[in-house]
CSV table of C-alpha atoms in Angstrom, one decimal:
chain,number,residue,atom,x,y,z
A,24,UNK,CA,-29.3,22.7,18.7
A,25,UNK,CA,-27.1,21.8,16.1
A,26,UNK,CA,-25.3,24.5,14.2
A,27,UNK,CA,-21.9,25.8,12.8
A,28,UNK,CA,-19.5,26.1,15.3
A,29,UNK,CA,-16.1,28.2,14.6
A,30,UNK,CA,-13.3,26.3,16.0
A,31,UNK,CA,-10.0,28.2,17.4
A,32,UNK,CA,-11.8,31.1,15.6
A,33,UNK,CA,-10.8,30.1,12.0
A,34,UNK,CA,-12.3,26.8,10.7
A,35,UNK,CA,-16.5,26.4,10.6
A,36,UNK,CA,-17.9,22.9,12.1
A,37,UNK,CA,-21.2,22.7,10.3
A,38,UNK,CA,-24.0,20.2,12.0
A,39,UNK,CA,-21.8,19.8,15.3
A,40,UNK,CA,-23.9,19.6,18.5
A,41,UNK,CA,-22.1,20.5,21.9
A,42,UNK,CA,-23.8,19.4,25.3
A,43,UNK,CA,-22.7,19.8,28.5
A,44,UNK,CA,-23.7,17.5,31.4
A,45,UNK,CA,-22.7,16.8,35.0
A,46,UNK,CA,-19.9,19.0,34.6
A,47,UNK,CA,-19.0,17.6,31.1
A,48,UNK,CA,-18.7,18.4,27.3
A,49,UNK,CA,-20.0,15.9,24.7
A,50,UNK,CA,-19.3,16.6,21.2
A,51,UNK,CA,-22.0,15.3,18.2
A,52,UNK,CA,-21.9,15.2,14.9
A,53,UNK,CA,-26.1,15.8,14.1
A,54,UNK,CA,-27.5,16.5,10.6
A,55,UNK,CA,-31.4,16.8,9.7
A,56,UNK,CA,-31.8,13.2,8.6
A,57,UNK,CA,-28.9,11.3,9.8
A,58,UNK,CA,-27.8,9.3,12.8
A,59,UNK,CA,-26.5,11.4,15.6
A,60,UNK,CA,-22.2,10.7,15.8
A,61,UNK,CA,-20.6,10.6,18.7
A,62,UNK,CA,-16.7,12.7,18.5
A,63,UNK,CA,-13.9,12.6,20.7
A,64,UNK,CA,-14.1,14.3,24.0
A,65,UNK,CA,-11.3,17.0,23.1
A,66,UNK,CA,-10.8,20.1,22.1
A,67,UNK,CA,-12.4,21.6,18.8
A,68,UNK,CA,-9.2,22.7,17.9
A,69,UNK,CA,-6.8,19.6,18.7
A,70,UNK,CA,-5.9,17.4,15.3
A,71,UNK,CA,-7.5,14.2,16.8
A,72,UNK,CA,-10.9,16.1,16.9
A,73,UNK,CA,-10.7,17.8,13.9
A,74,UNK,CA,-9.8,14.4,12.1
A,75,UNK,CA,-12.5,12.3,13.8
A,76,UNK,CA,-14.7,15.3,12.6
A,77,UNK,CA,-13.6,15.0,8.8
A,78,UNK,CA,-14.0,11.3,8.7
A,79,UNK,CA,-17.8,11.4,10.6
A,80,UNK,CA,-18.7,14.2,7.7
A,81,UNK,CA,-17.1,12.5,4.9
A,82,UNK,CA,-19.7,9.4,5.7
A,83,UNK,CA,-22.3,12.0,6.1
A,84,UNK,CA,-21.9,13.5,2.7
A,85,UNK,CA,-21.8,10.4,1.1
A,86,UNK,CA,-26.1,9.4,2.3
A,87,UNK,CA,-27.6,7.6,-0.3
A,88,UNK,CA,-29.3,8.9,-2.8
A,89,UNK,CA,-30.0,5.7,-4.7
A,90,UNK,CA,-33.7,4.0,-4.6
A,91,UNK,CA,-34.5,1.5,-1.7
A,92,UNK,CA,-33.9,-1.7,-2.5
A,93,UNK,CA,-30.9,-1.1,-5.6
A,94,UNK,CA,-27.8,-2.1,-6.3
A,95,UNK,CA,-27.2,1.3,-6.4
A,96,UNK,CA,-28.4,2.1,-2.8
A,97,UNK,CA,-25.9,-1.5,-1.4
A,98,UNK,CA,-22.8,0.4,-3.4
A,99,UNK,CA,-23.4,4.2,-2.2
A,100,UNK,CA,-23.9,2.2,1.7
A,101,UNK,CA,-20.6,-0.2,0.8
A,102,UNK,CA,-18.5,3.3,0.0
A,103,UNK,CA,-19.9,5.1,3.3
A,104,UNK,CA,-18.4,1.9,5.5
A,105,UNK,CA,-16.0,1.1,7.5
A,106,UNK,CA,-14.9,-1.9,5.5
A,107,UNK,CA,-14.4,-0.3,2.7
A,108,UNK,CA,-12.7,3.2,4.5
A,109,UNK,CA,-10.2,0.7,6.4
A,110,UNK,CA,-8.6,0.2,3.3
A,111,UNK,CA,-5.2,1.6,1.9
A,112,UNK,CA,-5.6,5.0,-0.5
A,113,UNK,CA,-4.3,3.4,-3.9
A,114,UNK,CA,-6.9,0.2,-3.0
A,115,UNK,CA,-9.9,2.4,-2.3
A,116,UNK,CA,-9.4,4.3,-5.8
A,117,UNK,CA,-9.5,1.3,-7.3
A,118,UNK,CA,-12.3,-0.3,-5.9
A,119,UNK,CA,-14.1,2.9,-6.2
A,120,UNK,CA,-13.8,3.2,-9.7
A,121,UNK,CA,-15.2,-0.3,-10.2
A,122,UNK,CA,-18.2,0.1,-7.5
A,123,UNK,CA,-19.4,3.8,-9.8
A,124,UNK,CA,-18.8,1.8,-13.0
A,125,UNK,CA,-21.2,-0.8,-12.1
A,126,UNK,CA,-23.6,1.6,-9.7
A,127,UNK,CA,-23.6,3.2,-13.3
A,128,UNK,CA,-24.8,0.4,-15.7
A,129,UNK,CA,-27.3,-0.8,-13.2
A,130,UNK,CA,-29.3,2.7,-12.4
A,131,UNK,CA,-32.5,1.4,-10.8
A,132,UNK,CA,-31.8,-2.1,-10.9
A,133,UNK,CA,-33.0,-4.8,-7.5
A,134,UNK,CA,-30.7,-6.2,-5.9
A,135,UNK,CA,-33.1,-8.7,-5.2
A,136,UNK,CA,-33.2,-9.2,-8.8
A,137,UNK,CA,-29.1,-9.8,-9.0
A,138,UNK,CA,-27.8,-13.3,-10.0
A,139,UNK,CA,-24.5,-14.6,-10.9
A,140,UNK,CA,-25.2,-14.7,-14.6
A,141,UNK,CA,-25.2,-11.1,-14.2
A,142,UNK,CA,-21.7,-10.3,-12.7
A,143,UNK,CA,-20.2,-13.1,-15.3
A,144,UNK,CA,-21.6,-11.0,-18.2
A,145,UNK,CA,-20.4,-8.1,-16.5
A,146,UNK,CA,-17.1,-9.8,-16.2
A,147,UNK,CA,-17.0,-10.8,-19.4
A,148,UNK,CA,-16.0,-7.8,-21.7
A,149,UNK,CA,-13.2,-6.7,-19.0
A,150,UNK,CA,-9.3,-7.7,-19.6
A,151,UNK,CA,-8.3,-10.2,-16.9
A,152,UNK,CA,-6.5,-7.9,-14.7
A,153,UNK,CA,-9.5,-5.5,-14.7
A,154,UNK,CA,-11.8,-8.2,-14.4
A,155,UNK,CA,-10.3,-9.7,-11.2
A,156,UNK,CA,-10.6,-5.8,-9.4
A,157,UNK,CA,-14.2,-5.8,-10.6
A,158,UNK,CA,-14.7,-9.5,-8.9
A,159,UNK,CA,-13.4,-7.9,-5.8
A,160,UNK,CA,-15.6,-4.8,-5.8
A,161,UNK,CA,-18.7,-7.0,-6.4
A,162,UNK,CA,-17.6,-9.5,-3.9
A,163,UNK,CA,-17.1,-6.5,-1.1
A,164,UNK,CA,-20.4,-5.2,-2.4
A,165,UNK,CA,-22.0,-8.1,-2.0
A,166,UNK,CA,-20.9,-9.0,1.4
A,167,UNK,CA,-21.8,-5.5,2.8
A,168,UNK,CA,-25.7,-6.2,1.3
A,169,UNK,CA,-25.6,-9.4,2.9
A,170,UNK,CA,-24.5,-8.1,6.4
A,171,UNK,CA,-27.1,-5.0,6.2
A,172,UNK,CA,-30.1,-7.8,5.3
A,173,UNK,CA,-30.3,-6.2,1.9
A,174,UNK,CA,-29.3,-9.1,0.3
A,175,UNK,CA,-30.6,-12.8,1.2
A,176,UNK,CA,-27.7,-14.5,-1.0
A,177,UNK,CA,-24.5,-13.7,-1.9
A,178,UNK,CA,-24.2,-13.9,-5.7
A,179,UNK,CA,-20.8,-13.0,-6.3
A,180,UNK,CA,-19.4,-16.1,-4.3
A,181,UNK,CA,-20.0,-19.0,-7.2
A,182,UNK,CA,-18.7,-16.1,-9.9
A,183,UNK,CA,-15.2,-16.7,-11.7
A,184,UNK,CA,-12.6,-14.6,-12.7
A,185,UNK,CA,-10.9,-14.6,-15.9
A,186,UNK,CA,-7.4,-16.5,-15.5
A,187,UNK,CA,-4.5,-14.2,-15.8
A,188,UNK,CA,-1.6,-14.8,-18.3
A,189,UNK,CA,1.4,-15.7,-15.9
A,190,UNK,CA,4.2,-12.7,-17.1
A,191,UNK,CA,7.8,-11.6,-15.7
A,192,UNK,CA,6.5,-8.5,-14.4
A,193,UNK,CA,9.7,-6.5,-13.7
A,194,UNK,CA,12.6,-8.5,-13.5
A,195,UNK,CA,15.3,-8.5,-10.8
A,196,UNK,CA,18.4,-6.6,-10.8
A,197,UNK,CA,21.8,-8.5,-11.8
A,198,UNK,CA,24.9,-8.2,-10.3
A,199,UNK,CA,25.9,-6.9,-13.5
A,200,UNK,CA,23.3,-4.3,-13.5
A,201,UNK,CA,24.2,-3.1,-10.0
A,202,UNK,CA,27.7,-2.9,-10.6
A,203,UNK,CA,27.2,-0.5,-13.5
A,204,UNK,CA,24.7,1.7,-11.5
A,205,UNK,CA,27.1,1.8,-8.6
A,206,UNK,CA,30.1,3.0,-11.5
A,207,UNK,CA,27.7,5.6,-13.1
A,208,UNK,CA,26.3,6.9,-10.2
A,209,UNK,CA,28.3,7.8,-7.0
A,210,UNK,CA,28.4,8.4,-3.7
A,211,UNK,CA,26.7,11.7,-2.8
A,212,UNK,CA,23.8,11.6,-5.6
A,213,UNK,CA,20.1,11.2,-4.7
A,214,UNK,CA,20.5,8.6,-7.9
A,215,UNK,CA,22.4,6.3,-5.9
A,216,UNK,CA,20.8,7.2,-2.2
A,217,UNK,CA,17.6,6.0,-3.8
A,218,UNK,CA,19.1,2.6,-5.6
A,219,UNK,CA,20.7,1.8,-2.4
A,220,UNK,CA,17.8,2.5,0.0
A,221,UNK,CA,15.4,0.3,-2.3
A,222,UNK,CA,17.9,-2.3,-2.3
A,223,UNK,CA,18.7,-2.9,1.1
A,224,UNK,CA,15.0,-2.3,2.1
A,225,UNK,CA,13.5,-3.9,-0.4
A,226,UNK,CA,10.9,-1.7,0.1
A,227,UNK,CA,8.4,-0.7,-2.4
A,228,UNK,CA,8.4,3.1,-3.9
A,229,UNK,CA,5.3,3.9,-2.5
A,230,UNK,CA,7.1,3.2,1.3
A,231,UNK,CA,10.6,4.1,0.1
A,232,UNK,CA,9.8,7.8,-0.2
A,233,UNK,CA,8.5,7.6,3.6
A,234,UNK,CA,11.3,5.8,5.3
A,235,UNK,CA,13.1,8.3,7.4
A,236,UNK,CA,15.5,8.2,10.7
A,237,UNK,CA,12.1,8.3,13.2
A,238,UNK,CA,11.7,4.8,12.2
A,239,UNK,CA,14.4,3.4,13.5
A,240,UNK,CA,14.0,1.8,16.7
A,241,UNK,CA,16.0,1.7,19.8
A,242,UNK,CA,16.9,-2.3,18.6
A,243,UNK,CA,18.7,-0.9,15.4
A,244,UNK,CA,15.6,-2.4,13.3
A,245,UNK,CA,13.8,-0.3,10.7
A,246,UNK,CA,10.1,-0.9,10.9
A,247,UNK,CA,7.6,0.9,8.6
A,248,UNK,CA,3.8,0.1,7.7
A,249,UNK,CA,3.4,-0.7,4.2
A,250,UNK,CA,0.9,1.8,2.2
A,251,UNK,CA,-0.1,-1.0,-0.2
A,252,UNK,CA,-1.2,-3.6,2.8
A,253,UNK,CA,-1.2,-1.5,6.0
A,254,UNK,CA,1.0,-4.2,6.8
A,255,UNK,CA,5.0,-3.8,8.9
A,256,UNK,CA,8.3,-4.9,7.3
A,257,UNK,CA,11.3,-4.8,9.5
A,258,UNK,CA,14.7,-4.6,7.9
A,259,UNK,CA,18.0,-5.0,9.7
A,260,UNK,CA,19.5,-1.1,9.8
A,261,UNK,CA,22.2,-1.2,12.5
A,262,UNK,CA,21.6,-3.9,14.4
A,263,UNK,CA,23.5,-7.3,13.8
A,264,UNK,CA,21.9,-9.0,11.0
A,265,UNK,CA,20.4,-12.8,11.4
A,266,UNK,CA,23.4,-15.2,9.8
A,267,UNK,CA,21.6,-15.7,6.6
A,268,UNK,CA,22.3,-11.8,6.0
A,269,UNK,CA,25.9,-11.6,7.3
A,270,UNK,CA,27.3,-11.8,3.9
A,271,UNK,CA,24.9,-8.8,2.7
A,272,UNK,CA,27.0,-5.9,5.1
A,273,UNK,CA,28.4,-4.4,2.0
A,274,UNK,CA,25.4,-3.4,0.6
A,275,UNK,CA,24.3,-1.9,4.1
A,276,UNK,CA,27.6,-0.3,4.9
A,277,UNK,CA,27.0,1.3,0.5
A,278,UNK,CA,23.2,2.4,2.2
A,279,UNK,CA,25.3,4.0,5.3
A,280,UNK,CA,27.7,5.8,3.3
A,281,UNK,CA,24.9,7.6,0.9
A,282,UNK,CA,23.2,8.6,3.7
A,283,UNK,CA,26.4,9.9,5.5
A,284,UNK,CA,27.4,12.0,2.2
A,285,UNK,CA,23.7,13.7,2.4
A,286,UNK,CA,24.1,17.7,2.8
A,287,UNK,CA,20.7,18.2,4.0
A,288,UNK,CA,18.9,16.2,7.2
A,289,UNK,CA,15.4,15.8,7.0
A,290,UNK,CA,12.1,13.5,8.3
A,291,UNK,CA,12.8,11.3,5.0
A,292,UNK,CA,15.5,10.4,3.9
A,293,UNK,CA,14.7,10.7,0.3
A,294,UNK,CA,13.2,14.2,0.5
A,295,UNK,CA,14.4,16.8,-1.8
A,296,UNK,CA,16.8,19.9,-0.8
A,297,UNK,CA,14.1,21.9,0.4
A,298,UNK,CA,12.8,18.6,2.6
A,299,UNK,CA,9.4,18.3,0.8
A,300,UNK,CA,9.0,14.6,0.0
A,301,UNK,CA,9.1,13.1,-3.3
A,302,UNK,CA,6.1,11.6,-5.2
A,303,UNK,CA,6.4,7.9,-5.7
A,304,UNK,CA,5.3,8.8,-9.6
A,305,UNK,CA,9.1,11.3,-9.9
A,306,UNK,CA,11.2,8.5,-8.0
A,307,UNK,CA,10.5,5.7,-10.0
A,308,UNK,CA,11.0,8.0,-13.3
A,309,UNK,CA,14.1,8.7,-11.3
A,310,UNK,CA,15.3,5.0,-10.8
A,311,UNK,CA,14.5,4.8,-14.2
A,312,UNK,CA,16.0,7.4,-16.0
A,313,UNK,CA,19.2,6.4,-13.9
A,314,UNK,CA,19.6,2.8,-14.6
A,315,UNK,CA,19.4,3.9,-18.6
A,316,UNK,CA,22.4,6.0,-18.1
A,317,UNK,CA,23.9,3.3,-16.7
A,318,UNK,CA,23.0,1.0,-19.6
A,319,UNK,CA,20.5,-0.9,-17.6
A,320,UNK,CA,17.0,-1.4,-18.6
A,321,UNK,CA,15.3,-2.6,-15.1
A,322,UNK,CA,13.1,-0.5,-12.6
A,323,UNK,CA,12.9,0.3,-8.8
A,324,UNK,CA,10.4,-2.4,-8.4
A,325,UNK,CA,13.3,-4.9,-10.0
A,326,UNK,CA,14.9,-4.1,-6.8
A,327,UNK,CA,12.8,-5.4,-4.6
A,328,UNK,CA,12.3,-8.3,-6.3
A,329,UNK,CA,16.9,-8.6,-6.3
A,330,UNK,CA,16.8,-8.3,-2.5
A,331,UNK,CA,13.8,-10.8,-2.2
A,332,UNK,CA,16.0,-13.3,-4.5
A,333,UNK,CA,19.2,-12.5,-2.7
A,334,UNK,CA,17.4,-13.2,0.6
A,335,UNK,CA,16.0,-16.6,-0.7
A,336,UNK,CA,19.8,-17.6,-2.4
A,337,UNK,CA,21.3,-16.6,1.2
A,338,UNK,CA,19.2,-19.6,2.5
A,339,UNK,CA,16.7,-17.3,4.4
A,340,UNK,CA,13.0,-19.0,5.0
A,341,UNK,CA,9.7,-17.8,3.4
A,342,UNK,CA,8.8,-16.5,7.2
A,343,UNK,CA,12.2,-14.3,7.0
A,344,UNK,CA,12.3,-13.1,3.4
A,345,UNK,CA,8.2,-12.0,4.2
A,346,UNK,CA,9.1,-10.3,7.4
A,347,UNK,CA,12.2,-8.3,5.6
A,348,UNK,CA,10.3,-7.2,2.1
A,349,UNK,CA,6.5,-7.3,3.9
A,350,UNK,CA,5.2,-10.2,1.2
A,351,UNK,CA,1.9,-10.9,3.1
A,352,UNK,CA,1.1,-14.1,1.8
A,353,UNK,CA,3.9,-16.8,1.5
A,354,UNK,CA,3.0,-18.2,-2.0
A,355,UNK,CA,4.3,-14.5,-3.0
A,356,UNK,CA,7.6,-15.5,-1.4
A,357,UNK,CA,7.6,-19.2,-2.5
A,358,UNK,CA,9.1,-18.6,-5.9
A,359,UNK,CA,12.0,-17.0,-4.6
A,360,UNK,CA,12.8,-19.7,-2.6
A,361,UNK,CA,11.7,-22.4,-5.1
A,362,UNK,CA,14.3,-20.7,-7.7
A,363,UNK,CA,17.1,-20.5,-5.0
A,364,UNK,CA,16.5,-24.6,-4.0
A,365,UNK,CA,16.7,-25.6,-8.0
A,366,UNK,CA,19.9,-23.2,-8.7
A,367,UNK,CA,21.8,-25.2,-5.4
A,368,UNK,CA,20.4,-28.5,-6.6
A,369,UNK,CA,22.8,-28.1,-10.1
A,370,UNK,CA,25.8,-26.9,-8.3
A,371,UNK,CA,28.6,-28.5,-6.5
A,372,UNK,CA,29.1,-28.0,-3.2
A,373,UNK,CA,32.8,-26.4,-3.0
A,374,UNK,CA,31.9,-24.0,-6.1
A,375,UNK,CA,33.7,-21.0,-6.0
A,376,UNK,CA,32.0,-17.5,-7.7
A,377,UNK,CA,33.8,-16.4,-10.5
A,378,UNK,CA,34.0,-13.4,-12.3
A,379,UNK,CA,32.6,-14.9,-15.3
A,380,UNK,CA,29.7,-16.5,-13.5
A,381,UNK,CA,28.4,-13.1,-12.0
């Protein structure tokens, strides 16, 4: 029978059934009123186990307690799945917040009853940004009633979000900006280990404070999986860089050099003295409270967006400036490009950089 099992002695595994047959151990997850789970053949005390164990009860927690039939009862199923667990932290939170808000204003509302007029006017009221992550959430909720037969139509799919105003966002780094970082902040500070780890990796703060020595591979390239996509970006660390890059060494031998001048070795190499790893949330304040030392007003994310620029001027493709910064669509990268072609249309050929132009 089902019970609470103690696993290594110290940690309780409520609702886990055990049974052993022909000489072997089966493992269950078994609650009164829920589908039996199959777990991992392993130990109760090894991490895989006790992880495939969280995740089986965290779906088990989450039953529905919404009316048969609701909108209420496709949302509570839509958070238990797969589809929507597969998903990236910071993308789950959102959609989360969206899926309650409208599980909320519906209460015992049919989905049956649920037209497209209805998500417009839900739409409506919303900003455009806002509006857009609500579309999603009903578009994912949607989809999951329509695979589970609990919807016969999709509603969501002839719905329109609000256009968004096109704006800068946060602009790209100069070569004027990163010459006065460089002079205010020198070798040997986490304020310029951090600008020059960002900027050759292009990498977003979320992944920057995650990047460590492990992820190096044997072929001198730096690959890490994005915590915004789940997607890989691979950036040139020791290995000879493709042509378009060759006349980027500087800023890879300025990376080098911080991370040589670093007193402490840890798993990240952004991690503080005591090798706990920063929060995305302190390092961008510390980007930013940097760069206005040094007289510029830009952000981390502005240095993505100079190595993504650099990359395009350098003549790299769309294909090479997406595998390098981890773009996963290429109209993301387009613009980069686009700028780069219409800035070598207007100048001459034999033009020399000068001083004045930089």
């Amino acid at each position: 029978m089902p019970g609470q099992i103690r696993a290594a002695g110290i940690v309780t595994l409520k609702h886990l059934q055990t049974i052993h047959k022909g000489g072997k151990v089966y493992h269950y997850l078994r609650a009164p009123g829920a589908k039996r789970q199959r777990l991992p053949d392993l130990p109760l005390e090894s991490p895989a186990f006790l992880a495939a164990y969280a995740a089986a009860l965290t779906v088990l927690e989450v039953r529905s307690k919404a009316k048969p039939g609701t909108i209420a009862q496709i949302i509570e199923g839509y958070l238990a799945s797969r589809d929507y667990l597969g998903h990236s932290e910071s993308y789950r939170r959102t959609i989360r917040r969206h899926a309650e808000a409208i599980k909320e204003q519906a209460e015992d509302a049919l989905a049956s009853h649920l037209t497209t007029e209805d998500i417009a006017d839900d739409l409506e009221p919303l900003a455009p940004n806002a509006a857009a992550d609500r579309l999603k959430t009903w578009r994912a909720v949607c989809s999951y009633g329509k695979t589970k037969r609990l919807l016969t139509t999709d509603p969501s799919l002839a719905a329109r979000r609000k256009a968004i105003p096109r704006t800068i966002g946060h602009p790209a780094w100069t070569d004027v900006d990163l010459e006065r970082y460089r002079a205010r902040w020198s070798i040997g500070t986490v304020q310029r280990l951090t600008f020059e780890l960002i900027y050759w990796t292009g990498a977003r703060i979320s992944d920057a404070v995650k990047i460590g020595p492990g992820m190096v591979g044997r072929d001198g390239v730096l690959q890490f999986t994005q915590k915004k996509t789940g997607e890989p970006a691979f950036v040139p660390w020791t290995c000879q860089p493709p042509d378009y890059a060759l006349g980027m060494l500087k800023d890879r031998k300025m990376l080098h050099m911080a991370l040589e001048a670093r007193l402490d070795l840890h798993l990240t190499f952004l991690a503080t003295a005591q090798g706990r790893s920063r929060s995305s949330k302190a390092l961008g304040h510390l980007v930013s409270d940097a760069a206005r030392e040094a007289n510029v007003d830009k952000s981390a994310h502005g240095l993505r967006k100079a190595r993504a620029k650099i990359l395009a001027e350098a003549g790299a493709t769309v294909h090479q400036i997406a595998a390098w910064t981890g773009h996963i669509t290429l109209e993301e990268v387009e613009h980069y490009t686009r700028e780069a072609n219409r800035r070598a249309a207007v100048r001459g050929r034999e033009q020399t950089v000068k001083a004045v132009n930089r």
